[in-house]
CSV table of C-alpha atoms in Angstrom, one decimal:
chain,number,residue,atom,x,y,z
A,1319,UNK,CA,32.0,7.8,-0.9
A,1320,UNK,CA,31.0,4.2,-1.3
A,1321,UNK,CA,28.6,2.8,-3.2
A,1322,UNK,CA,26.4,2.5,-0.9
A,1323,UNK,CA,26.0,5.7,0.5
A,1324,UNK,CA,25.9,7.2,-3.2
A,1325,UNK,CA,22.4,4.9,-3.3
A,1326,UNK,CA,21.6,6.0,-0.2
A,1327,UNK,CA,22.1,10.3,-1.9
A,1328,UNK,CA,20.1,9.6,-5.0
A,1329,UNK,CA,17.0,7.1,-2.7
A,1330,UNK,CA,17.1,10.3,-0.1
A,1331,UNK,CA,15.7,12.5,-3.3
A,1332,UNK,CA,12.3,10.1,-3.6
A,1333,UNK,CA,9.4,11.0,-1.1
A,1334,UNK,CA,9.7,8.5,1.6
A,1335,UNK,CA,8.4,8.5,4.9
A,1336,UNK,CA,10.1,9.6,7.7
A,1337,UNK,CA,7.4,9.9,10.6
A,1338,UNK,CA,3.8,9.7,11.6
A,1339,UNK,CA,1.7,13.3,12.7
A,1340,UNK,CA,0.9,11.8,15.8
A,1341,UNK,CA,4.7,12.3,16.9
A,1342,UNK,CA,4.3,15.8,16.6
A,1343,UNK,CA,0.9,17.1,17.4
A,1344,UNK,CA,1.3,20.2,19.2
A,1345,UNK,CA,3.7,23.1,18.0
A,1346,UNK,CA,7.5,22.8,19.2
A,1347,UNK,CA,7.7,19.0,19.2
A,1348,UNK,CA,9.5,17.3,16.8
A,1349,UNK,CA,11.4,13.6,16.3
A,1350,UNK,CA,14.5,12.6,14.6
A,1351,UNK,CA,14.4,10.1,11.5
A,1352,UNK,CA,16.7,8.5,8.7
A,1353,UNK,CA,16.3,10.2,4.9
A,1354,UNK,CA,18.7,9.0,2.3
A,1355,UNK,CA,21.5,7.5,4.8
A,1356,UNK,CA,21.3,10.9,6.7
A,1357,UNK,CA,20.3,12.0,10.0
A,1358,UNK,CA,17.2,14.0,9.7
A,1359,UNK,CA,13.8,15.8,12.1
A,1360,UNK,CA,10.9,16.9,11.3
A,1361,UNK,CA,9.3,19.7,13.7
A,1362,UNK,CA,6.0,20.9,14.2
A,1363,UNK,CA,5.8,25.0,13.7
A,1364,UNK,CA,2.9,27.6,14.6
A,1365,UNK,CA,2.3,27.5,10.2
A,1366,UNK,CA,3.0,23.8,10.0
A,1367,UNK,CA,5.7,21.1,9.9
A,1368,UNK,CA,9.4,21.8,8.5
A,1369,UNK,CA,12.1,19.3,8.7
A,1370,UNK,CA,15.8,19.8,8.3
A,1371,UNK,CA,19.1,17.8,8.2
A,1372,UNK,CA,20.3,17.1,11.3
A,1373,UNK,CA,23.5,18.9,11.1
A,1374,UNK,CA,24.5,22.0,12.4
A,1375,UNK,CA,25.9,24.5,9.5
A,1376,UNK,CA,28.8,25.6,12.0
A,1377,UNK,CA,30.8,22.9,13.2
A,1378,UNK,CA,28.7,20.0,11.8
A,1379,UNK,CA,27.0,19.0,15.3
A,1380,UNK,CA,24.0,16.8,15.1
A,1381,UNK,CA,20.9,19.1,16.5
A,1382,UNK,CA,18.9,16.7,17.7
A,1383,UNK,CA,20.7,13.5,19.9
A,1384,UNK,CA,17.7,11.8,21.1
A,1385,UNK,CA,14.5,10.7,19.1
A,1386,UNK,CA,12.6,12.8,19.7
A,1387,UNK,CA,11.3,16.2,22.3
A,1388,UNK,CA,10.1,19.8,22.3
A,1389,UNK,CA,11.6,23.1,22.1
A,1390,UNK,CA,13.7,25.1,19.7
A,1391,UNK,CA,16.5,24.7,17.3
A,1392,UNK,CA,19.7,25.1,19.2
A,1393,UNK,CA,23.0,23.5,19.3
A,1394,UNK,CA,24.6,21.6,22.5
A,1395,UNK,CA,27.9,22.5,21.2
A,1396,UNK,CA,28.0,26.2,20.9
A,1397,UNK,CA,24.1,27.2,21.2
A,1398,UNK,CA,23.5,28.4,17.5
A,1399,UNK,CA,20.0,28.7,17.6
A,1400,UNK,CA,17.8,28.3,14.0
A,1401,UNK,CA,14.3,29.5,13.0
A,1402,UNK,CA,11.9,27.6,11.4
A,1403,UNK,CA,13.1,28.1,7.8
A,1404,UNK,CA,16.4,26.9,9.2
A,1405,UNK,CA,18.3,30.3,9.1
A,1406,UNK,CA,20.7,30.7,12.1
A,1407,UNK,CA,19.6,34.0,13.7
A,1408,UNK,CA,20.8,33.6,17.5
A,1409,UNK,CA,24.7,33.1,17.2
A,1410,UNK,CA,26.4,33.8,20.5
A,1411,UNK,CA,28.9,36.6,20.2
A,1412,UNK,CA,28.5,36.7,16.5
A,1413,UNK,CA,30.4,39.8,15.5
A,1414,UNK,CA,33.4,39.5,17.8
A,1415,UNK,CA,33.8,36.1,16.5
A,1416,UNK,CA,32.9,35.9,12.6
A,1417,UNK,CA,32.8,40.1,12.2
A,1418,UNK,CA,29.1,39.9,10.9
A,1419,UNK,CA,25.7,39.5,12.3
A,1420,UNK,CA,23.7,37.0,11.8
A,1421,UNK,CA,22.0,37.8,9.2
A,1422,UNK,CA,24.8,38.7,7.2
A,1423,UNK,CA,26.7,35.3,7.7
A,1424,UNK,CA,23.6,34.1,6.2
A,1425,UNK,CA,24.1,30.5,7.9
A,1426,UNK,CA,21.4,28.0,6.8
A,1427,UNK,CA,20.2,24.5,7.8
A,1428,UNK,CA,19.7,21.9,4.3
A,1429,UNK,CA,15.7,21.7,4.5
A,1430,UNK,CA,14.0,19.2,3.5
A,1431,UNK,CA,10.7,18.9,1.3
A,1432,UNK,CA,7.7,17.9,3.6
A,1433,UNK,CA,4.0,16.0,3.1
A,1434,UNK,CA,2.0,14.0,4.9
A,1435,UNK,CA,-1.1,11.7,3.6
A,1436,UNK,CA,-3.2,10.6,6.7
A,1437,UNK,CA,-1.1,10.3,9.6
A,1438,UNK,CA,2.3,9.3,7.4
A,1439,UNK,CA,4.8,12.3,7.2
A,1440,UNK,CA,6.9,11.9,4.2
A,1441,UNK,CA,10.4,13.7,3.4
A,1442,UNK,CA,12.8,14.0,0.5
A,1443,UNK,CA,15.8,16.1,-0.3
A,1444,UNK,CA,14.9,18.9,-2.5
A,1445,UNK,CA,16.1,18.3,-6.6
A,1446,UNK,CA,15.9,19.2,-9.9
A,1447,UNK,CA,14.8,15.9,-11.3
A,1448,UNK,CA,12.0,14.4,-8.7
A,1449,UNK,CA,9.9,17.1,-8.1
A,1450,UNK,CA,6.4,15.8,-8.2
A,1451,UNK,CA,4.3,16.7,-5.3
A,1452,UNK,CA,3.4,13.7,-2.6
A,1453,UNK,CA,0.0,13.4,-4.1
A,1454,UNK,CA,1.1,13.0,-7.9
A,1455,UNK,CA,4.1,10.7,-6.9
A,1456,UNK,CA,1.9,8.4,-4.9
A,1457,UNK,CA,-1.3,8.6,-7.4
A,1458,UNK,CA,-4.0,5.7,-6.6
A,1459,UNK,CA,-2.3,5.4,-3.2
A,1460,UNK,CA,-2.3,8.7,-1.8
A,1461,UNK,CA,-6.2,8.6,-1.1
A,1462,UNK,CA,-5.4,4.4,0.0
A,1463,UNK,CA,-2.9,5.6,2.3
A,1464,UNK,CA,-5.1,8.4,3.2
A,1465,UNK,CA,-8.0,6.6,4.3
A,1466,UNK,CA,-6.6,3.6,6.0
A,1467,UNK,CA,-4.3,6.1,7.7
A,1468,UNK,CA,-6.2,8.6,9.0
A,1469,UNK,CA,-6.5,11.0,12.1
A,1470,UNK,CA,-8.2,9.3,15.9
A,1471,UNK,CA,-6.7,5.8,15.9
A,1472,UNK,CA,-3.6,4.5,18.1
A,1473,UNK,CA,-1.1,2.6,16.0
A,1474,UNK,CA,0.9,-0.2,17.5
A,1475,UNK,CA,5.1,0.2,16.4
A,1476,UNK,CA,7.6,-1.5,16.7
A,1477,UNK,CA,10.9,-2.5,15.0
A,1478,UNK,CA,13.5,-4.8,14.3
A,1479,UNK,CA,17.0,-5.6,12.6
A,1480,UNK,CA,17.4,-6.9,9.1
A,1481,UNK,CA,21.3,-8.3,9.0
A,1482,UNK,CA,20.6,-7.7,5.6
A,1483,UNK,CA,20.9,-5.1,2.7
A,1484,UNK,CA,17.8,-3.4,2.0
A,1485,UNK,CA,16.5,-4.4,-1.2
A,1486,UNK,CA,16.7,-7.9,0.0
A,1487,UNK,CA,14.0,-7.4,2.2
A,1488,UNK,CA,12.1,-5.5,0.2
A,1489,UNK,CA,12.1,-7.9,-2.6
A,1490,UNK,CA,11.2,-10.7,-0.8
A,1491,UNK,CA,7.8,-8.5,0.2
A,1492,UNK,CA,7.1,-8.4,-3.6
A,1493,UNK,CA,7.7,-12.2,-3.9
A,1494,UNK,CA,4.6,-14.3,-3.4
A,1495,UNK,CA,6.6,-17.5,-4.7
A,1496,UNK,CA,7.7,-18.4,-1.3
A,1497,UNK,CA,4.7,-19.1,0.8
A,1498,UNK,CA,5.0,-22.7,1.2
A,1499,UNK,CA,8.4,-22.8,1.6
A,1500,UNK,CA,9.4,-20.0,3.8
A,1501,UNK,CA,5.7,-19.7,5.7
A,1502,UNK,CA,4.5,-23.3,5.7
A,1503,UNK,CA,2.2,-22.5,9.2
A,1504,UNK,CA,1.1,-19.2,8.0
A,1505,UNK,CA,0.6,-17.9,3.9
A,1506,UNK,CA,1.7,-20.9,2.5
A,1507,UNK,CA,-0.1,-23.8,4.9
A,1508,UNK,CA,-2.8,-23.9,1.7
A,1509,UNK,CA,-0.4,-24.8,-1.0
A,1510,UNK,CA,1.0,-21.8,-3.8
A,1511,UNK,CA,-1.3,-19.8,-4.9
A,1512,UNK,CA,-3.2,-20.2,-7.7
A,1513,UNK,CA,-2.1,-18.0,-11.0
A,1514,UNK,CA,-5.8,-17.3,-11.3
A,1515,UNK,CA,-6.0,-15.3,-7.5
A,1516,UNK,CA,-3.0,-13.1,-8.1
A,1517,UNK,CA,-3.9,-9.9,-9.5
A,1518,UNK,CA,-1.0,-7.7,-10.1
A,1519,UNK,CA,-1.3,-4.0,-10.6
A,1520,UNK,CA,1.7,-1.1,-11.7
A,1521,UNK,CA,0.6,2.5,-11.0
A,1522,UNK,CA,3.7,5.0,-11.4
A,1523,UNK,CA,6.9,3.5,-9.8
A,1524,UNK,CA,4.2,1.5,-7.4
A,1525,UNK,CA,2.3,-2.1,-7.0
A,1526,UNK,CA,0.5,-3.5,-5.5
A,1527,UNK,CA,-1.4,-7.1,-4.9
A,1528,UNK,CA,-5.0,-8.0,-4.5
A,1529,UNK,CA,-6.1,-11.8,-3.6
A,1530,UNK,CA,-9.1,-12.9,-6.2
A,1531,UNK,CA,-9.9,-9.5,-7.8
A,1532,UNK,CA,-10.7,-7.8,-11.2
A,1533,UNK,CA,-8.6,-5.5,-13.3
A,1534,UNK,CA,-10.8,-2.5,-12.4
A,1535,UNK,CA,-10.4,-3.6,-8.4
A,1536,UNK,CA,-7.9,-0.8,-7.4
A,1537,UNK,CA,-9.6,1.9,-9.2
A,1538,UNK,CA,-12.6,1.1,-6.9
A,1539,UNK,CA,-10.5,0.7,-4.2
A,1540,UNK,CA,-9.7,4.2,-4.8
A,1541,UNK,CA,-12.8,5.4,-5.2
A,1542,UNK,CA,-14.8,3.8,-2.3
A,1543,UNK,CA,-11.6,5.5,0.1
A,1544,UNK,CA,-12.4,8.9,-1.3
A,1545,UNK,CA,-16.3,8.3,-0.2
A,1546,UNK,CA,-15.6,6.5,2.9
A,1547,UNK,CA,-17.3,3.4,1.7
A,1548,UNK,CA,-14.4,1.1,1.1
A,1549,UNK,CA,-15.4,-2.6,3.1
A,1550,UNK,CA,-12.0,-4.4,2.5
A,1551,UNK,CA,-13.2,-8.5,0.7
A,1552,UNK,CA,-9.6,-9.7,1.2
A,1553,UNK,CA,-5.8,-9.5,1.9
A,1554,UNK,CA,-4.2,-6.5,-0.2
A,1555,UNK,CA,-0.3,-4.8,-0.1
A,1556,UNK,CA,0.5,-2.3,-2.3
A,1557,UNK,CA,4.4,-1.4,-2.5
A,1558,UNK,CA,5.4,2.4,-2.5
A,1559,UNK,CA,8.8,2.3,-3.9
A,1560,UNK,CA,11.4,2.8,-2.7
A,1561,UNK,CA,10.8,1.0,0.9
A,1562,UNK,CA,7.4,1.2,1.7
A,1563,UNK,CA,4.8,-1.6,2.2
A,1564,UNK,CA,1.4,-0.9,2.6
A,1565,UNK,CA,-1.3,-3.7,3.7
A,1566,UNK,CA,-4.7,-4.3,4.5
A,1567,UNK,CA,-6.2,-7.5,6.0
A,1568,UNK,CA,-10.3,-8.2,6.8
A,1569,UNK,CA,-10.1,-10.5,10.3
A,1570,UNK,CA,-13.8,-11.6,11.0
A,1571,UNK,CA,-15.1,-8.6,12.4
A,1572,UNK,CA,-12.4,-6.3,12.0
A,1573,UNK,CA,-10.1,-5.3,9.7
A,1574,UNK,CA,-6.2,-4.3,10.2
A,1575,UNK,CA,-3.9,-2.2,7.9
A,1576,UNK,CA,0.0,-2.5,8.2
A,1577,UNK,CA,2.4,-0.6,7.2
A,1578,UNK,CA,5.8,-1.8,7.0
A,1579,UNK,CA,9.2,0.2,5.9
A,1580,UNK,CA,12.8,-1.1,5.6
A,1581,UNK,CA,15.7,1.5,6.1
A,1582,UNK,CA,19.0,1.1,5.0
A,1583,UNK,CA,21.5,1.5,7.8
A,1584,UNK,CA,24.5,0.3,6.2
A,1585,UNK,CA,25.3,-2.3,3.1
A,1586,UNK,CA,24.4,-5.0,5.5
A,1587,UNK,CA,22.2,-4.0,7.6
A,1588,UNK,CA,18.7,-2.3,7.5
A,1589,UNK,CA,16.1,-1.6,10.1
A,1590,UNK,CA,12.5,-2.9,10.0
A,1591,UNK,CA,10.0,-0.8,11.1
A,1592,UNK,CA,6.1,-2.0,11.2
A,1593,UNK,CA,3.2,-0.5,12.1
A,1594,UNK,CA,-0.4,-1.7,12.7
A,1595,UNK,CA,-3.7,-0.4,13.5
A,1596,UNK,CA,-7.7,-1.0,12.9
A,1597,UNK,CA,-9.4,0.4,10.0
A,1598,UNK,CA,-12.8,0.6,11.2
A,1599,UNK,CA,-15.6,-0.2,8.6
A,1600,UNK,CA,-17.8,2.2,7.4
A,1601,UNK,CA,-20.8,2.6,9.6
A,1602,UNK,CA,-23.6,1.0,7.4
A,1603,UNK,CA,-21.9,-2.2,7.7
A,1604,UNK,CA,-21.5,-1.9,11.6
A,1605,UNK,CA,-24.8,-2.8,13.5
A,1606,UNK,CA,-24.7,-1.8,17.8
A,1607,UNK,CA,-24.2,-5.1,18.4
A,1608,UNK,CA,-21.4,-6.3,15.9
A,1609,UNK,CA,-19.6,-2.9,16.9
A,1610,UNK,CA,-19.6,-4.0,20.4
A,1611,UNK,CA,-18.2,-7.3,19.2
A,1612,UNK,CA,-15.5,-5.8,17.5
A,1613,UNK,CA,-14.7,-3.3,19.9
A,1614,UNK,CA,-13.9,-6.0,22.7
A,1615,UNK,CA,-12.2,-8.4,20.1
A,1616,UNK,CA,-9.9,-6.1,18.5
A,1617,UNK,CA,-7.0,-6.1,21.6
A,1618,UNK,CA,-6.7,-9.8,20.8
A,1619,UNK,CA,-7.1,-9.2,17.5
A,1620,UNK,CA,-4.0,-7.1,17.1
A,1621,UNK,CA,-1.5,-8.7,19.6
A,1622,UNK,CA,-2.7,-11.8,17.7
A,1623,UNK,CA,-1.8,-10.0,14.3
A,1624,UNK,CA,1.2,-8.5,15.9
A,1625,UNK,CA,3.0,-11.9,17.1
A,1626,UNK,CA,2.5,-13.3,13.6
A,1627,UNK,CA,3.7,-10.3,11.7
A,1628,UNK,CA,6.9,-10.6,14.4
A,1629,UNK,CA,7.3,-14.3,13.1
A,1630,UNK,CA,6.5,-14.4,9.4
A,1631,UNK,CA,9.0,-11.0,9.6
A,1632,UNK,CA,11.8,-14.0,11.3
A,1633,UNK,CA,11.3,-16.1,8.8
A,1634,UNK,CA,12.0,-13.7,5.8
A,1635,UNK,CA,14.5,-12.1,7.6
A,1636,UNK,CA,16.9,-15.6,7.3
A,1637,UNK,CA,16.2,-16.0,3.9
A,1638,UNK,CA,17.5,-12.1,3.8
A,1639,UNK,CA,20.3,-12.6,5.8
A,1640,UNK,CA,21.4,-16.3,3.8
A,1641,UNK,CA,21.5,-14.5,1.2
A,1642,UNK,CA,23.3,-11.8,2.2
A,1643,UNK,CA,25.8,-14.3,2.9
A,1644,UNK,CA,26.7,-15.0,-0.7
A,1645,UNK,CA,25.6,-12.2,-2.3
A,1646,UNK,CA,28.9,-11.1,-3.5
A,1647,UNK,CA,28.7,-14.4,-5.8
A,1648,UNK,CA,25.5,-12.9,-7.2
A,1649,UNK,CA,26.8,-12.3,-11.0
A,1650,UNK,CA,23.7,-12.7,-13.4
A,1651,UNK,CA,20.3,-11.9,-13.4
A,1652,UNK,CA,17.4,-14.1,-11.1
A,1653,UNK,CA,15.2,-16.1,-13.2
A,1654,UNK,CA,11.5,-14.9,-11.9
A,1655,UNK,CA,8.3,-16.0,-12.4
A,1656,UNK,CA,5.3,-15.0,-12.9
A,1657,UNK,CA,4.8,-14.3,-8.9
A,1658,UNK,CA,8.0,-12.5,-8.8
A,1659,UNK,CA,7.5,-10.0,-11.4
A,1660,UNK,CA,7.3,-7.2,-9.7
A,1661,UNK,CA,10.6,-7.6,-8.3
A,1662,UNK,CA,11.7,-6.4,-11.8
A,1663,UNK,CA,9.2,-3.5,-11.9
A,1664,UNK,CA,10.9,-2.8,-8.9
A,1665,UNK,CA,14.5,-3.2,-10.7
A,1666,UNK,CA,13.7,-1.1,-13.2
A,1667,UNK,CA,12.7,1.6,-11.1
A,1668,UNK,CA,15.7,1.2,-8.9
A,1669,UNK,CA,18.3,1.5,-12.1
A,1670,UNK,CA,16.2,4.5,-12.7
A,1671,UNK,CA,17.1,6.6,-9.9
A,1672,UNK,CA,20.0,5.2,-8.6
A,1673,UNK,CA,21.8,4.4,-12.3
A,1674,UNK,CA,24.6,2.1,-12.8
A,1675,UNK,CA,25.3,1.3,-9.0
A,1676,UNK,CA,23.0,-1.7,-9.3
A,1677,UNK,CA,25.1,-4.6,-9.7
A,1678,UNK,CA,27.3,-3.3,-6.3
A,1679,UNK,CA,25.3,-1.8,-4.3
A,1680,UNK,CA,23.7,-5.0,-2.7
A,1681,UNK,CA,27.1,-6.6,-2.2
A,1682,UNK,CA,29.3,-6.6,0.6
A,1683,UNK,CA,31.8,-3.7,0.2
């Protein structure tokens, strides 16, 4: 096993997400995803949602070949057919060809562990060493997440390719450096930003960002999501390590929150996966008439938001992928300033779980 894909086994034991519950809303339906490198679903039971490896126990088969669909767990290549704790109970022809029923081959799917905040489904392989539930590991952002992802609104999705390792990308959502030279037409048309408007915050292996805020800003942020009462004042992400990026924007009327994920395919290649919808405000702030405003605005407002998310992602994405380029050459430490530092929290996180694979695992192979 490469280095890579020994990342990709220790990254695949961190709560990540893997799907939204909108996917799988009513019992049988299920969709396939990416956890760690491997190919995993997530299914939707009468008692709740289970998700497995995507691997049949018996001949190694993947389970599920499209993205997603409804119906049981059964093989295509010899119809083994699982329950929902993954245990394979309908085996055709089981005693005359293993000499044991079912139940005493004892044949099991790898299951994963399961949570969802909102609408977001996350997934990690179960361990001995991260073991936190969803809530704990996400802290101030679970009831963040929660809010601004919440049940009754249609997200727009989409994706793209990064020719890029995965960290690349991700760091350069954590840099706020290169505004004016990467996004001269967008974030950086205004000049850098002034050191006095960047507020940086660390909460557990997390960040996040706020534009002209206090230190006590995400706290309230927190707080105004558990009461319903949070009015976003201006442009915040918050980074959910280890590829999650989590956004909120005030647009005139409305409001937007992003979510954006990058997931590593291969050393060189990762896929970019972003989704946006409206976070309404709260209801004291909305009077009949603004509402209607808002209400016939917000399809403009999103394809608007949704064509420059598609080009500010282009123009990271060559920086990524010029990088990539040389990255083998890459043989001491960055020098980062002051609106780079969390690209070392990030780094020291990353050493954390991964280990000594650090220096190699960006590189070409």
């Amino acid at each position: 096993m490469d280095d890579f894909w020994r990342e990709q086994a220790e990254i695949g034991k961190i709560w990540q997400l893997v799907g939204l519950t909108t996917s799988v809303e009513r019992e049988g339906e299920w969709f396939r995803s990416t956890l760690g490198g491997r190919s995993i679903f997530v299914q939707r039971f009468k008692d709740g949602l289970r998700g497995f490896e995507n691997v049949c126990v018996h001949r190694g088969h993947p389970l599920r070949t499209e993205d997603k669909g409804n119906g049981p767990i059964r093989c295509g290549f010899h119809h083994w057919q699982y329950d929902q704790h993954g245990r394979a109970l309908g085996i055709p022809k089981c005693n005359e060809m293993f000499g044991a029923s079912p139940r005493e081959l004892n044949a099991r799917l790898r299951t994963l562990d399961v949570a969802n905040c909102g609408i977001l489904i996350f997934a990690r392989f179960p361990n001995e060493r991260f073991h936190e539930p969803l809530e704990t590991y996400l802290g101030p952002g679970f009831d963040i997440l929660r809010s601004l992802w919440s049940e009754g609104r249609s997200p727009y999705i989409w994706s793209t390719e990064l020719k890029a390792n995965w960290r690349l990308g991700h760091h350069i959502s954590l840099d706020d450096y290169h505004i004016v030279a990467v996004h001269p037409s967008t974030f950086g048309k205004n000049g850098y930003l002034p050191q006095e408007v960047v507020k940086y915050y660390r909460f557990g292996r997390h960040s996040a960002y706020f534009y002209n805020a206090d230190e006590k800003a995400l706290q309230k942020m927190v707080e105004d999501c558990r009461n319903g009462t949070f009015q976003p004042d201006g442009y915040r992400i918050m980074q959910f390590f280890p590829n999650l990026v989590a956004s909120v924007s005030p647009i005139g009327s409305a409001c937007l929150a992003g979510i954006m994920q990058y997931v590593p395919v291969a050393h060189d290649r990762t896929r970019l996966f972003m989704i946006i919808q409206d976070y309404p405000r709260p209801a004291a702030d909305q009077s009949r008439s603004r509402a209607l405003v808002r209400r016939l605005k917000l399809p403009i407002i999103l394809r608007s938001a949704q064509l420059m998310t598609r080009k500010i992602f282009k123009e990271d994405n060559a920086v990524c992928e010029h990088m990539q380029a040389i990255v083998h050459q890459l043989d001491r430490p960055p020098i980062l300033g002051r609106q780079e530092e969390r690209i070392g929290w990030f780094e020291e996180n990353y050493a954390d779980v991964v280990g000594d694979l650090r220096p190699s695992s960006v590189a070409a192979d």
